[in-house]
Short mmCIF file of C-alpha atoms in Angstrom, two decimals:
data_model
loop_
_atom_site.label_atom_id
_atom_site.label_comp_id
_atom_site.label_asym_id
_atom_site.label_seq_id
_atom_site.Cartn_x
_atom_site.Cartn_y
_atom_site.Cartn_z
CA UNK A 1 -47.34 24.87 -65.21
CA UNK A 2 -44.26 25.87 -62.98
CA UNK A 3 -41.04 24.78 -63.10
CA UNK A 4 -39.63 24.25 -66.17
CA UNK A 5 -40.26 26.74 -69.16
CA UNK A 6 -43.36 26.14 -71.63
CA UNK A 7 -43.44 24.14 -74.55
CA UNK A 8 -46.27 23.95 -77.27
CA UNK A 9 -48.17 20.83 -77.17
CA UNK A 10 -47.16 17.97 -79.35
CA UNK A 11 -50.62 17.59 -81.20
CA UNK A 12 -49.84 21.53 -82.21
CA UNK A 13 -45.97 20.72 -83.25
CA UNK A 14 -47.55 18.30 -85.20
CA UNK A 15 -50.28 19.98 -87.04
CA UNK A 16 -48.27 23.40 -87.52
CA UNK A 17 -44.51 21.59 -88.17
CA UNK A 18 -43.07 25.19 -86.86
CA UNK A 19 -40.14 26.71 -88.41
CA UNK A 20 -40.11 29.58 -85.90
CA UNK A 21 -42.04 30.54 -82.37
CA UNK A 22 -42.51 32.87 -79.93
CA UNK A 23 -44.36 32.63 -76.43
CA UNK A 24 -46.12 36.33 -76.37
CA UNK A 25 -47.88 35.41 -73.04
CA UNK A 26 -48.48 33.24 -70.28
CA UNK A 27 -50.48 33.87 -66.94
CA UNK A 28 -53.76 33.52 -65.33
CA UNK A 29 -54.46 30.22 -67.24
CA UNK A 30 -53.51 30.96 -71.09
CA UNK A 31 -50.62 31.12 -72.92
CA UNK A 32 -50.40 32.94 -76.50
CA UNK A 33 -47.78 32.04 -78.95
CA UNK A 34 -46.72 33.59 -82.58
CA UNK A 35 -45.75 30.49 -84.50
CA UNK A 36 -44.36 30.85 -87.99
CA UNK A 37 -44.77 27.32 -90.44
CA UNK A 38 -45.02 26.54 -93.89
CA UNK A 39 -48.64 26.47 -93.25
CA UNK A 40 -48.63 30.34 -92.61
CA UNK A 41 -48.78 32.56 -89.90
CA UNK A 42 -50.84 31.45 -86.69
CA UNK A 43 -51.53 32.66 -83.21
CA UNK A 44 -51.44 29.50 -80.94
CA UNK A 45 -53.74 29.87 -77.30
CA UNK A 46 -53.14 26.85 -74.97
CA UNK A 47 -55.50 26.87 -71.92
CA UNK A 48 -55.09 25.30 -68.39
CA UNK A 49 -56.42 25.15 -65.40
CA UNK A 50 -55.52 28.18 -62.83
CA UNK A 51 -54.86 26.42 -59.51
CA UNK A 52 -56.06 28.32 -56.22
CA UNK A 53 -53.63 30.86 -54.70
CA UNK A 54 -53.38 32.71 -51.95
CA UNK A 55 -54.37 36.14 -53.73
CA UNK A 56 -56.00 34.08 -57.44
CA UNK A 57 -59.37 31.79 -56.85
CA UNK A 58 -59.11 28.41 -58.80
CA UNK A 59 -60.79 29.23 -62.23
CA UNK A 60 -60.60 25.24 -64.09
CA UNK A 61 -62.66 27.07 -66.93
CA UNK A 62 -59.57 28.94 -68.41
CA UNK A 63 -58.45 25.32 -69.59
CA UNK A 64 -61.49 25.39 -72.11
CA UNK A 65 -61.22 28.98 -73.41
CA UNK A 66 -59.17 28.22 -76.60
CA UNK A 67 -61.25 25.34 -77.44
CA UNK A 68 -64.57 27.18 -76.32
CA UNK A 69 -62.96 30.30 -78.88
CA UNK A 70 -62.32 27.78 -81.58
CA UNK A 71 -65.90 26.80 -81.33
CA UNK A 72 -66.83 30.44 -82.10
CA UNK A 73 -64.72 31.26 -84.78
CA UNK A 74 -66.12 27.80 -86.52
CA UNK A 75 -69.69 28.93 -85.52
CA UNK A 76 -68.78 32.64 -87.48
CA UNK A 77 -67.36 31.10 -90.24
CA UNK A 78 -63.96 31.31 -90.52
CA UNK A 79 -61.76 28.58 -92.01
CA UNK A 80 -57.93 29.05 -91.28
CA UNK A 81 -58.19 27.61 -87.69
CA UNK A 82 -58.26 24.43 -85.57
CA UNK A 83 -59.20 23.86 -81.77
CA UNK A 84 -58.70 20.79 -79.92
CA UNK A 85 -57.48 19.28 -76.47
CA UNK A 86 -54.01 18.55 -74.61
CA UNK A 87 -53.66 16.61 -71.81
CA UNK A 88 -53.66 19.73 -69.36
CA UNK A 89 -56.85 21.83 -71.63
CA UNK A 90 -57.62 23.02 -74.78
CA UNK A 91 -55.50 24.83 -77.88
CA UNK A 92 -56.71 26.42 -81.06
CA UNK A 93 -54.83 28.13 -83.89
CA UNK A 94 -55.76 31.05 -85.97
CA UNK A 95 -54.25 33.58 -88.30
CA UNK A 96 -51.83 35.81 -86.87
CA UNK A 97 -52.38 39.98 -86.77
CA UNK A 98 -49.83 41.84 -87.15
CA UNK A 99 -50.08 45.45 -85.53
CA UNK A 100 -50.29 47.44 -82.18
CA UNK A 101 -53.30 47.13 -79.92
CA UNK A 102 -55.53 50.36 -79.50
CA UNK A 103 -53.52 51.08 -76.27
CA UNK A 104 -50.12 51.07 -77.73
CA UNK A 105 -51.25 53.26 -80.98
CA UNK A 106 -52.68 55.98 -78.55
CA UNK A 107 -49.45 55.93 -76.09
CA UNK A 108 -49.04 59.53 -77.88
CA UNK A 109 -51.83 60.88 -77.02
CA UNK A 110 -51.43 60.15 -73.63
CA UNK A 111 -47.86 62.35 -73.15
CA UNK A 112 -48.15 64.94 -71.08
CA UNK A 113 -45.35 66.58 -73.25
CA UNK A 114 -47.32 66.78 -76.47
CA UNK A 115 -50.38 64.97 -76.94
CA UNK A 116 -51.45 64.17 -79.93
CA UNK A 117 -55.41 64.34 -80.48
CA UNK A 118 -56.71 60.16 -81.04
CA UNK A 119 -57.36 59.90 -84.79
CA UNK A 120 -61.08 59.29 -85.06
CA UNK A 121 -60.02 56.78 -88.29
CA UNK A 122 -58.59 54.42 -85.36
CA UNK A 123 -61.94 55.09 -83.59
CA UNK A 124 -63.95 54.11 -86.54
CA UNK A 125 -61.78 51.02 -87.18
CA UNK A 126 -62.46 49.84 -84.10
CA UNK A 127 -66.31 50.33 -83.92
CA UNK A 128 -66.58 48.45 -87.52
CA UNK A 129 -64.93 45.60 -86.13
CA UNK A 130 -67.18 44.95 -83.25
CA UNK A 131 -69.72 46.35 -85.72
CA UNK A 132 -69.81 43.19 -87.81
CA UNK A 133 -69.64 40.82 -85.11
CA UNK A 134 -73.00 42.44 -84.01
CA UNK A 135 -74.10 42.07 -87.63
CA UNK A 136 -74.30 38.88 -86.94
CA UNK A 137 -76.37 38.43 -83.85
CA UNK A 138 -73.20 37.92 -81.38
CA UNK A 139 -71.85 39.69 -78.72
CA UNK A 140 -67.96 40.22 -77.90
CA UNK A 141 -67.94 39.91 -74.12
CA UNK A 142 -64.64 41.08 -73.38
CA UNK A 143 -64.12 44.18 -75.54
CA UNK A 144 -60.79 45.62 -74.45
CA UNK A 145 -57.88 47.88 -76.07
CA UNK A 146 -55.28 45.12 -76.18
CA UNK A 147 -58.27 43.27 -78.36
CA UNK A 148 -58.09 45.86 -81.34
CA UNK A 149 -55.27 45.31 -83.95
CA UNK A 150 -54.88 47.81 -85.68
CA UNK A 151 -53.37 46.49 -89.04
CA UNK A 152 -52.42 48.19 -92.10
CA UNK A 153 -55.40 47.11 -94.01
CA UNK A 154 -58.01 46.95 -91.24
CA UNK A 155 -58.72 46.38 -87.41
CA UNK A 156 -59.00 42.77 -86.13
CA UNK A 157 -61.28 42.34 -83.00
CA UNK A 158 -59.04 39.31 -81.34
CA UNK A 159 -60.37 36.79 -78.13
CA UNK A 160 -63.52 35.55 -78.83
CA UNK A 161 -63.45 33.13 -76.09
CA UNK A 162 -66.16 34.48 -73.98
CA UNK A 163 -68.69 35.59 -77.12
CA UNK A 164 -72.36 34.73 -77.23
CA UNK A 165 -74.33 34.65 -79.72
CA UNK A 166 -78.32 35.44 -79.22
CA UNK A 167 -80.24 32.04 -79.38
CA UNK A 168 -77.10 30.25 -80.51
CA UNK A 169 -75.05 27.86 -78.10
CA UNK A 170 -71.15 26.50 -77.88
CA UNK A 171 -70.68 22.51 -77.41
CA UNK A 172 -71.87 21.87 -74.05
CA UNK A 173 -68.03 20.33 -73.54
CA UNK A 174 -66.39 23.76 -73.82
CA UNK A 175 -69.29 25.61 -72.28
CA UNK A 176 -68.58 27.85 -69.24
CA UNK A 177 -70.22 31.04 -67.77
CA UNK A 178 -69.78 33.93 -68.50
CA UNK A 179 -68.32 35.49 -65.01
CA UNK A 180 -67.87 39.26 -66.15
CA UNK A 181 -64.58 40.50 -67.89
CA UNK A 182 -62.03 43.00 -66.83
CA UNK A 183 -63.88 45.37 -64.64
CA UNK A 184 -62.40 48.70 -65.91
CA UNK A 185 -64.74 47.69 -69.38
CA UNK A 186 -67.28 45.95 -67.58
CA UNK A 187 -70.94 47.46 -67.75
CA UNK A 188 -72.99 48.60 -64.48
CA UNK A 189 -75.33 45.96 -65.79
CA UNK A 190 -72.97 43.11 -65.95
CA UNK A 191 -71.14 43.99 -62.34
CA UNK A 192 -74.32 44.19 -60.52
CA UNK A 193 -75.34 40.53 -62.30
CA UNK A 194 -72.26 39.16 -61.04
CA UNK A 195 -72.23 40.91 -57.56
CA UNK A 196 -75.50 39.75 -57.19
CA UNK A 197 -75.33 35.68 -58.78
CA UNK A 198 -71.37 35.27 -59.60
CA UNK A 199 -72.44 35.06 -63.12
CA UNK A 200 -73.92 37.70 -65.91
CA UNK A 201 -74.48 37.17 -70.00
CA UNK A 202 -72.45 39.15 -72.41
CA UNK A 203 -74.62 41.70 -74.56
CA UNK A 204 -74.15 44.17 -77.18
CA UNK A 205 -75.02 46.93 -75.39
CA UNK A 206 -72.62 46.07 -72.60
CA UNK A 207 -69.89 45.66 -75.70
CA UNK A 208 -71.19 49.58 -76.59
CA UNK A 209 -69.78 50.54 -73.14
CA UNK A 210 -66.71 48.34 -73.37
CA UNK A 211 -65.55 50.22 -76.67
CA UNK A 212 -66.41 53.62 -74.92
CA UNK A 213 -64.16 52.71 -71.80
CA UNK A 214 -61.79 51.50 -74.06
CA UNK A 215 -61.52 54.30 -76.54
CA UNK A 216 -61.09 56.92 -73.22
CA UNK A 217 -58.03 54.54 -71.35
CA UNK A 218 -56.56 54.80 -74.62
CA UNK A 219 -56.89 58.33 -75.35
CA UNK A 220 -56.48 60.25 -72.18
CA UNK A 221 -54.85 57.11 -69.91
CA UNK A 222 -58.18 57.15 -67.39
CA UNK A 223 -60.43 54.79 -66.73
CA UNK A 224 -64.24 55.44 -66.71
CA UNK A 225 -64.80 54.89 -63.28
CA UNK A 226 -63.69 55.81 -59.76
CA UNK A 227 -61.91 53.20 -57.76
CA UNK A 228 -58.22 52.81 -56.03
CA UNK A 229 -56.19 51.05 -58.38
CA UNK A 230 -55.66 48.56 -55.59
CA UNK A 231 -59.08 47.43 -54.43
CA UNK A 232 -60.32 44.14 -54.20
CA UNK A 233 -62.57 43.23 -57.86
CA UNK A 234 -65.82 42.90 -55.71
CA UNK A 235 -64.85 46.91 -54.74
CA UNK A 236 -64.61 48.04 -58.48
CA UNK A 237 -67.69 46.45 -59.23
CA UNK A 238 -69.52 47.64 -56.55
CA UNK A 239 -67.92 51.08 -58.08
CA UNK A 240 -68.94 50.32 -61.19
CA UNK A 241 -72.49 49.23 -60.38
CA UNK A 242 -73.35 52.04 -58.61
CA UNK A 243 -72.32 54.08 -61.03
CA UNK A 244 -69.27 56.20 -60.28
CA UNK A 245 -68.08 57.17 -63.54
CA UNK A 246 -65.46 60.16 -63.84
CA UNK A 247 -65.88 62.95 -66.23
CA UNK A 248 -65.12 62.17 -70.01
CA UNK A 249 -62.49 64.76 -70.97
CA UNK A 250 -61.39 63.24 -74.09
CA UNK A 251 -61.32 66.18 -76.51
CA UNK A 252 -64.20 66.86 -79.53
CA UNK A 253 -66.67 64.55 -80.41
CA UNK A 254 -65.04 62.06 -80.20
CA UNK A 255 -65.45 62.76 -76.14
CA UNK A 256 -69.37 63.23 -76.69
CA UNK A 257 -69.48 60.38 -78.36
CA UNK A 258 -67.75 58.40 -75.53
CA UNK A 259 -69.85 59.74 -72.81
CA UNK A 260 -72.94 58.60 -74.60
CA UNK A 261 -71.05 55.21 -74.75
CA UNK A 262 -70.32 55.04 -71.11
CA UNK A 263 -74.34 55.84 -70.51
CA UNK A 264 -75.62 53.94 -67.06
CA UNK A 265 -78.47 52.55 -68.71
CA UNK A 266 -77.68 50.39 -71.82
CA UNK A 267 -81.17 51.28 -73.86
CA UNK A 268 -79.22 55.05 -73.71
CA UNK A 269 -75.76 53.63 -75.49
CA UNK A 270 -75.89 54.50 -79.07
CA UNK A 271 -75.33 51.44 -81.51
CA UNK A 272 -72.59 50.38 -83.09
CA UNK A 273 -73.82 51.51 -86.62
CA UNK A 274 -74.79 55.14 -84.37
CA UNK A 275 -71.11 55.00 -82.96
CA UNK A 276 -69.86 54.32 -86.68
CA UNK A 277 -72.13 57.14 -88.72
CA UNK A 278 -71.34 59.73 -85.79
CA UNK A 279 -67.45 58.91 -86.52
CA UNK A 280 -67.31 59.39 -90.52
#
């Protein structure tokens, strides 16, 4: 993928015809576009393979994430989408969000200056999202602030790619496992599965402490747990494993609430419909 700049994939200039786009993002194996067309509105993912580095392992499975996503959002339902291949991975489509993430709506309340308290509204749009994923037996797997839109209308819980669903499956094709998620959201549960086997499976309780980690980077600009911002990933897990978890000082309940989130031991995480009735 180096060399000269990206391009969509033909088979997506063909289904979409764009009038306008925009590459948002491309590293560690995915690119995101915002493509305007007279279709509508779309997020574009294209996937490849990351190639070994001297500091980045080889990860081929990043190639199949968009299709692998597109598989999900099929298996939930939705209809405004399509997922396919390319000759270097997978692509899918779906509707574009517009909004900040949960990250760049709370940059106030992270000023030293002036801080403005989090709104618990933005908390409780959040939780409802994930909330109705759970509603329906599945589990997020990578629940993280720059994966909350918040909209005008609603929240949109964005990157299914690495969801489960209990008893259900994903084509075998576009299968991968599930090798833990960005460790400053990752549960003690999951990090000691994939300390211990290199792999771990995604669970709504472990989503529970995602949202909790989430909500407190966002508010207060610290992460739950205590590790040098430069140490190896097998170091934070091994942090976050054995449980070194800073003090929650996010202010009110919504900082009891968090702390509850953040418990060790998922059977002591409150729900999401707990999380949701504690925030109206």
């Amino acid at each position: 993928m180096s060399g000269s700049p990206p391009e969509l994939p033909i088979v997506v200039l063909d289904a979409l015809m764009p009038t306008a786009q925009r590459l948002v993002l491309n590293r560690r194996g995915s690119m995101v576009w915002e493509v305007e067309s007279r279709r509508g509105h779309y997020a574009v993912k294209v996937g490849y393979p990351i190639e070994a580095t001297t500091d980045w392992a080889a990860q081929p499975w990043t190639a199949l994430a968009p299709a692998r996503e597109g598989a999900v959002l099929h298996r939930l339902g939705f209809v405004d989408f399509a997922y396919g291949e390319w000759e270097q991975g997978t692509w899918n489509f779906q509707p574009w969000h517009e909004g900040p993430d949960l990250y760049q709506l709370w940059e106030p309340c992270r000023r030293r200056d002036a801080p403005l308290a989090p709104h618990t509204g933005v908390a409780l749009g959040c939780v409802e999202a994930l909330a109705e994923l759970h509603a329906q037996d599945w589990a997020h797997g990578d629940v993280q602030p720059a994966h909350f839109i918040i909209g005008p209308e609603r929240t949109h819980l964005i990157d299914l790619a690495l969801a489960l669903a209990q008893g259900g499956h994903v084509p075998e094709g576009y299968d991968f496992p599930f090798r833990g998620c960005l460790v400053h959201y990752e549960a003690p549960e999951i990090a000691r599965s994939v300390l211990a086997t290199g792999e771990a499976e995604p669970t709504q309780e472990a989503d529970i402490y995602a949202l909790g980690a989430s909500l407190l980077i966002s508010a207060t600009g610290w992460r739950a747990m205590e590790y040098p911002d430069a140490a190896p990933r097998s170091v934070q897990r091994e942090a976050v494993a054995n449980g070194r978890r800073r003090p929650v000082k996010a202010p009110g309940e919504l900082g009891e609430l968090i702390d509850a989130m953040l418990s060790h031991a998922p059977e002591d995480r409150p729900t999401t419909y707990e999380v949701g009735k504690a925030l109206h």
